[in-house]
């Protein structure tokens, strides 16, 4: 079984790396969709099927459609290959951040086996995290309004009535 | 060393966070910036689910991961809409062309 886990893990990392490295935007969106689907599979294997289903439908489905839509409107653009920061500096920064994160995460393995809390997903999400749900509704509403405002065509210039 | 599933997931979380951060530091295309943000958010999402699993509070971790999925999707939507508008007004997706205060 560990072999399966390792294969999924390698697949996630390869897809994410390709999504960053590829120069074509459409290919980047497709690699990101693959990464999202494999992350959903990993969540399912971790024992969180509800999150896996939402991640698969939203992350691999909706977001990919949005990317293709945006790339279709904005168009592919050939960029010069200069990176924003010098690559060695970026690598050093990433390694420093990962070392710090790894150092913080090491105590996780010394945790005692937890008592599994009884309860249901429904109770957790609607009663214990009610504020989160309210915030999600507000965020979705704000996001839809912002997108409508941003994607709206500019109003035609005002022309005085000819009399 | 015996590999357990949580250990593999932690390596994936660190890998996704590292790749997303690296992408944010080097890419110049606005749409690729949103891709890098998505990769970063996937790492955080997996970390939340794993934390819920390891702490024995599975459902709390799950509900926080769902909140993150919603927020992340809205960030992608607004980022892409901004990219489209930038392309319409400036004619380029290169973030190097965005600042008029340079030099």
Tab-separated table of C-alpha atoms in Angstrom:
chain	number	residue	atom	x	y	z
A	1	UNK	CA	0.000	0.000	0.000
A	2	UNK	CA	2.926	2.322	0.734
A	3	UNK	CA	3.922	1.989	-2.921
A	4	UNK	CA	0.530	3.410	-3.946
A	5	UNK	CA	0.931	6.315	-1.512
A	6	UNK	CA	4.415	7.016	-2.826
A	7	UNK	CA	3.219	6.936	-6.439
A	8	UNK	CA	0.390	9.388	-5.676
A	9	UNK	CA	2.821	11.652	-3.797
A	10	UNK	CA	5.315	11.654	-6.669
A	11	UNK	CA	2.461	12.340	-9.107
A	12	UNK	CA	1.289	15.363	-7.083
A	13	UNK	CA	4.776	16.857	-6.931
A	14	UNK	CA	5.536	16.237	-10.626
A	15	UNK	CA	2.211	17.808	-11.698
A	16	UNK	CA	2.794	20.868	-9.488
A	17	UNK	CA	6.354	21.309	-10.773
A	18	UNK	CA	5.260	20.993	-14.401
A	19	UNK	CA	2.449	23.506	-13.821
A	20	UNK	CA	5.066	26.046	-12.733
A	21	UNK	CA	7.739	25.117	-15.292
A	22	UNK	CA	5.778	24.838	-18.523
A	23	UNK	CA	5.766	27.940	-20.674
A	24	UNK	CA	2.317	27.407	-22.243
A	25	UNK	CA	-0.531	28.667	-20.085
A	26	UNK	CA	-3.044	26.050	-21.212
A	27	UNK	CA	-0.645	23.243	-20.323
A	28	UNK	CA	-0.079	24.867	-16.926
A	29	UNK	CA	-3.849	24.835	-16.289
A	30	UNK	CA	-4.065	21.159	-17.263
A	31	UNK	CA	-1.099	20.171	-15.067
A	32	UNK	CA	-2.746	22.081	-12.211
A	33	UNK	CA	-5.973	20.120	-12.765
A	34	UNK	CA	-3.991	16.867	-12.584
A	35	UNK	CA	-2.304	18.027	-9.386
A	36	UNK	CA	-5.713	18.895	-7.943
A	37	UNK	CA	-7.184	15.501	-8.796
A	38	UNK	CA	-4.228	13.685	-7.205
A	39	UNK	CA	-4.484	15.891	-4.084
A	40	UNK	CA	-8.166	14.902	-3.897
A	41	UNK	CA	-7.159	11.233	-4.126
A	42	UNK	CA	-4.656	11.780	-1.321
A	43	UNK	CA	-7.345	13.393	0.831
A	44	UNK	CA	-9.595	10.392	0.193
A	45	UNK	CA	-6.801	8.050	1.270
A	46	UNK	CA	-6.342	10.207	4.394
A	47	UNK	CA	-9.968	9.543	5.339
A	48	UNK	CA	-11.611	12.816	4.316
A	49	UNK	CA	-13.984	11.840	1.486
A	50	UNK	CA	-16.175	14.953	1.791
A	51	UNK	CA	-13.240	17.311	1.257
A	52	UNK	CA	-11.920	15.076	-1.522
A	53	UNK	CA	-15.197	15.295	-3.439
A	54	UNK	CA	-15.360	19.085	-3.088
A	55	UNK	CA	-11.709	19.472	-4.063
A	56	UNK	CA	-12.207	17.239	-7.103
A	57	UNK	CA	-15.273	19.090	-8.351
A	58	UNK	CA	-14.158	22.624	-7.482
A	59	UNK	CA	-10.357	22.409	-7.728
A	60	UNK	CA	-10.061	20.112	-10.727
A	61	UNK	CA	-13.310	21.101	-12.428
A	62	UNK	CA	-14.469	24.663	-11.851
A	63	UNK	CA	-11.040	26.267	-11.445
A	64	UNK	CA	-9.743	24.582	-14.621
A	65	UNK	CA	-12.742	25.861	-16.567
A	66	UNK	CA	-12.071	29.342	-15.177
A	67	UNK	CA	-8.407	29.140	-16.227
A	68	UNK	CA	-9.287	28.037	-19.754
A	69	UNK	CA	-11.870	30.828	-19.954
A	70	UNK	CA	-9.372	33.456	-18.783
A	71	UNK	CA	-6.587	32.173	-21.088
A	72	UNK	CA	-9.056	32.218	-23.966
A	73	UNK	CA	-9.885	35.883	-23.319
A	74	UNK	CA	-6.407	37.110	-22.406
A	75	UNK	CA	-4.587	34.981	-24.969
A	76	UNK	CA	-1.268	33.173	-24.771
A	77	UNK	CA	1.656	35.518	-24.494
A	78	UNK	CA	5.275	34.646	-25.131
A	79	UNK	CA	7.338	36.078	-22.293
A	80	UNK	CA	11.052	36.526	-22.041
A	81	UNK	CA	12.627	33.850	-19.922
A	82	UNK	CA	14.106	36.164	-17.332
A	83	UNK	CA	12.717	35.245	-13.923
A	84	UNK	CA	11.472	37.847	-11.488
A	85	UNK	CA	14.218	37.118	-8.957
A	86	UNK	CA	17.558	35.506	-9.800
A	87	UNK	CA	16.902	31.761	-9.642
A	88	UNK	CA	19.687	30.931	-7.124
A	89	UNK	CA	18.259	33.546	-4.732
A	90	UNK	CA	14.767	32.065	-5.135
A	91	UNK	CA	16.102	28.556	-4.451
A	92	UNK	CA	17.900	29.761	-1.301
A	93	UNK	CA	14.722	31.495	-0.050
A	94	UNK	CA	12.617	28.387	-0.706
A	95	UNK	CA	15.101	26.082	1.021
A	96	UNK	CA	15.209	28.423	4.045
A	97	UNK	CA	11.407	28.506	4.294
A	98	UNK	CA	11.137	24.727	3.916
A	99	UNK	CA	13.810	24.129	6.551
A	100	UNK	CA	11.908	26.363	8.969
A	101	UNK	CA	8.603	24.636	8.201
A	102	UNK	CA	10.164	21.192	8.538
A	103	UNK	CA	11.656	22.166	11.884
A	104	UNK	CA	8.219	23.280	13.070
A	105	UNK	CA	6.583	20.095	11.786
A	106	UNK	CA	8.992	17.591	13.357
A	107	UNK	CA	7.208	17.493	16.784
A	108	UNK	CA	4.098	16.196	14.980
A	109	UNK	CA	5.635	12.733	14.990
A	110	UNK	CA	6.028	12.731	18.765
A	111	UNK	CA	2.302	13.254	19.359
A	112	UNK	CA	0.519	10.577	21.330
A	113	UNK	CA	-2.091	8.649	19.389
A	114	UNK	CA	-5.162	10.879	19.667
A	115	UNK	CA	-8.540	10.026	21.012
A	116	UNK	CA	-10.843	10.092	18.062
A	117	UNK	CA	-13.561	12.602	18.786
A	118	UNK	CA	-17.003	11.345	18.207
A	119	UNK	CA	-19.355	13.544	16.268
A	120	UNK	CA	-20.526	14.044	12.774
A	121	UNK	CA	-19.328	16.099	9.876
A	122	UNK	CA	-22.702	17.847	9.761
A	123	UNK	CA	-22.436	18.933	13.411
A	124	UNK	CA	-18.845	20.064	13.007
A	125	UNK	CA	-19.468	22.170	9.947
A	126	UNK	CA	-22.893	23.674	10.707
A	127	UNK	CA	-22.766	24.085	14.487
A	128	UNK	CA	-19.142	24.249	15.644
A	129	UNK	CA	-17.913	26.171	12.592
A	130	UNK	CA	-21.044	28.216	11.941
A	131	UNK	CA	-19.011	31.430	11.660
A	132	UNK	CA	-16.896	29.815	8.944
A	133	UNK	CA	-20.004	28.916	6.987
A	134	UNK	CA	-21.334	32.446	7.295
A	135	UNK	CA	-17.977	33.814	6.126
A	136	UNK	CA	-17.965	31.417	3.179
A	137	UNK	CA	-21.347	32.707	2.062
A	138	UNK	CA	-20.119	36.310	2.362
A	139	UNK	CA	-16.883	35.479	0.476
A	140	UNK	CA	-18.776	33.773	-2.351
A	141	UNK	CA	-21.173	36.708	-2.625
A	142	UNK	CA	-18.319	39.240	-2.606
A	143	UNK	CA	-16.384	37.178	-5.142
A	144	UNK	CA	-19.297	36.991	-7.561
A	145	UNK	CA	-19.899	40.741	-7.263
A	146	UNK	CA	-16.192	41.490	-7.760
A	147	UNK	CA	-16.018	39.259	-10.810
A	148	UNK	CA	-19.092	40.866	-12.338
A	149	UNK	CA	-17.544	44.296	-11.784
A	150	UNK	CA	-14.159	43.292	-13.146
A	151	UNK	CA	-15.330	41.406	-16.192
A	152	UNK	CA	-17.973	43.931	-17.215
A	153	UNK	CA	-17.233	45.654	-20.465
A	154	UNK	CA	-16.378	49.312	-20.015
A	155	UNK	CA	-19.373	51.610	-20.367
A	156	UNK	CA	-19.503	53.356	-23.724
A	157	UNK	CA	-18.299	56.947	-23.586
A	158	UNK	CA	-21.034	59.402	-22.732
A	159	UNK	CA	-22.372	61.157	-25.790
A	160	UNK	CA	-24.613	64.186	-25.415
A	161	UNK	CA	-28.008	63.921	-27.013
A	162	UNK	CA	-28.219	65.570	-30.350
A	163	UNK	CA	-31.084	67.951	-30.396
B	1	UNK	CA	13.441	4.290	7.741
B	2	UNK	CA	9.865	3.039	7.621
B	3	UNK	CA	7.642	5.354	5.575
B	4	UNK	CA	4.187	5.883	7.035
B	5	UNK	CA	1.363	7.599	5.204
B	6	UNK	CA	1.386	10.790	7.374
B	7	UNK	CA	5.122	11.107	6.742
B	8	UNK	CA	4.566	10.888	2.981
B	9	UNK	CA	1.792	13.479	3.208
B	10	UNK	CA	4.064	15.844	5.152
B	11	UNK	CA	6.696	15.529	2.429
B	12	UNK	CA	4.005	16.319	-0.175
B	13	UNK	CA	2.814	19.329	1.875
B	14	UNK	CA	6.361	20.675	2.115
B	15	UNK	CA	6.906	19.997	-1.591
B	16	UNK	CA	3.718	21.780	-2.656
B	17	UNK	CA	4.454	24.775	-0.414
B	18	UNK	CA	8.016	24.947	-1.750
B	19	UNK	CA	6.974	24.673	-5.409
B	20	UNK	CA	4.233	27.285	-4.962
B	21	UNK	CA	6.581	29.700	-3.179
B	22	UNK	CA	9.297	29.188	-5.800
B	23	UNK	CA	6.734	29.829	-8.532
B	24	UNK	CA	5.610	33.058	-6.892
B	25	UNK	CA	9.233	34.213	-6.763
B	26	UNK	CA	10.153	33.500	-10.383
B	27	UNK	CA	7.150	33.676	-12.721
B	28	UNK	CA	6.369	36.883	-14.626
B	29	UNK	CA	3.025	35.977	-16.163
B	30	UNK	CA	-0.017	37.090	-14.127
B	31	UNK	CA	-1.959	33.912	-14.892
B	32	UNK	CA	1.026	31.793	-13.839
B	33	UNK	CA	1.058	33.742	-10.554
B	34	UNK	CA	-2.497	32.509	-9.920
B	35	UNK	CA	-1.355	28.953	-10.764
B	36	UNK	CA	1.457	29.257	-8.202
B	37	UNK	CA	-1.025	30.541	-5.594
B	38	UNK	CA	-3.263	27.553	-6.291
B	39	UNK	CA	-0.366	25.139	-5.752
B	40	UNK	CA	0.474	26.906	-2.475
B	41	UNK	CA	-3.154	26.671	-1.321
B	42	UNK	CA	-3.296	22.955	-2.144
B	43	UNK	CA	-0.347	22.394	0.179
B	44	UNK	CA	-2.102	24.305	2.967
B	45	UNK	CA	-5.321	22.357	2.359
B	46	UNK	CA	-3.570	19.006	2.608
B	47	UNK	CA	-1.816	20.214	5.785
B	48	UNK	CA	-5.173	21.095	7.396
B	49	UNK	CA	-6.664	17.681	6.607
B	50	UNK	CA	-3.522	15.958	7.927
B	51	UNK	CA	-3.551	18.100	11.101
B	52	UNK	CA	-7.179	17.142	11.746
B	53	UNK	CA	-6.255	13.502	11.250
B	54	UNK	CA	-3.228	13.582	13.562
B	55	UNK	CA	-4.991	15.562	16.307
B	56	UNK	CA	-8.009	13.242	16.293
B	57	UNK	CA	-10.377	16.047	15.313
B	58	UNK	CA	-11.062	14.924	11.789
B	59	UNK	CA	-14.204	16.936	11.180
B	60	UNK	CA	-12.750	20.248	12.366
B	61	UNK	CA	-9.817	19.819	9.985
B	62	UNK	CA	-12.199	18.898	7.175
B	63	UNK	CA	-14.465	21.899	7.693
B	64	UNK	CA	-11.474	24.253	7.758
B	65	UNK	CA	-10.167	22.676	4.550
B	66	UNK	CA	-13.558	23.281	2.915
B	67	UNK	CA	-13.431	26.940	3.990
B	68	UNK	CA	-9.975	27.132	2.429
B	69	UNK	CA	-11.241	25.604	-0.836
B	70	UNK	CA	-13.971	28.255	-1.067
B	71	UNK	CA	-11.599	31.138	-0.275
B	72	UNK	CA	-8.988	29.767	-2.670
B	73	UNK	CA	-11.497	29.502	-5.515
B	74	UNK	CA	-12.638	33.080	-5.007
B	75	UNK	CA	-8.999	34.235	-4.962
B	76	UNK	CA	-8.473	32.433	-8.286
B	77	UNK	CA	-11.617	33.987	-9.769
B	78	UNK	CA	-10.651	37.529	-8.772
B	79	UNK	CA	-6.999	37.018	-9.761
B	80	UNK	CA	-7.970	35.794	-13.214
B	81	UNK	CA	-10.497	38.600	-13.698
B	82	UNK	CA	-7.782	41.106	-12.734
B	83	UNK	CA	-5.380	39.458	-15.196
B	84	UNK	CA	-7.948	39.799	-17.986
B	85	UNK	CA	-8.480	43.467	-17.173
B	86	UNK	CA	-4.719	44.121	-17.021
B	87	UNK	CA	-4.354	42.490	-20.421
B	88	UNK	CA	-7.150	44.704	-21.799
B	89	UNK	CA	-5.744	47.951	-20.417
B	90	UNK	CA	-1.978	47.467	-20.616
B	91	UNK	CA	-1.822	44.925	-23.410
B	92	UNK	CA	0.520	42.575	-21.572
B	93	UNK	CA	0.366	39.953	-18.841
B	94	UNK	CA	3.970	40.602	-17.780
B	95	UNK	CA	4.070	41.876	-14.212
B	96	UNK	CA	7.278	43.726	-15.074
B	97	UNK	CA	5.193	46.111	-17.184
B	98	UNK	CA	2.687	46.840	-14.457
B	99	UNK	CA	4.488	49.421	-12.372
B	100	UNK	CA	4.655	52.890	-13.854
B	101	UNK	CA	6.907	54.044	-11.031
B	102	UNK	CA	9.870	51.911	-12.121
B	103	UNK	CA	13.051	53.802	-12.930
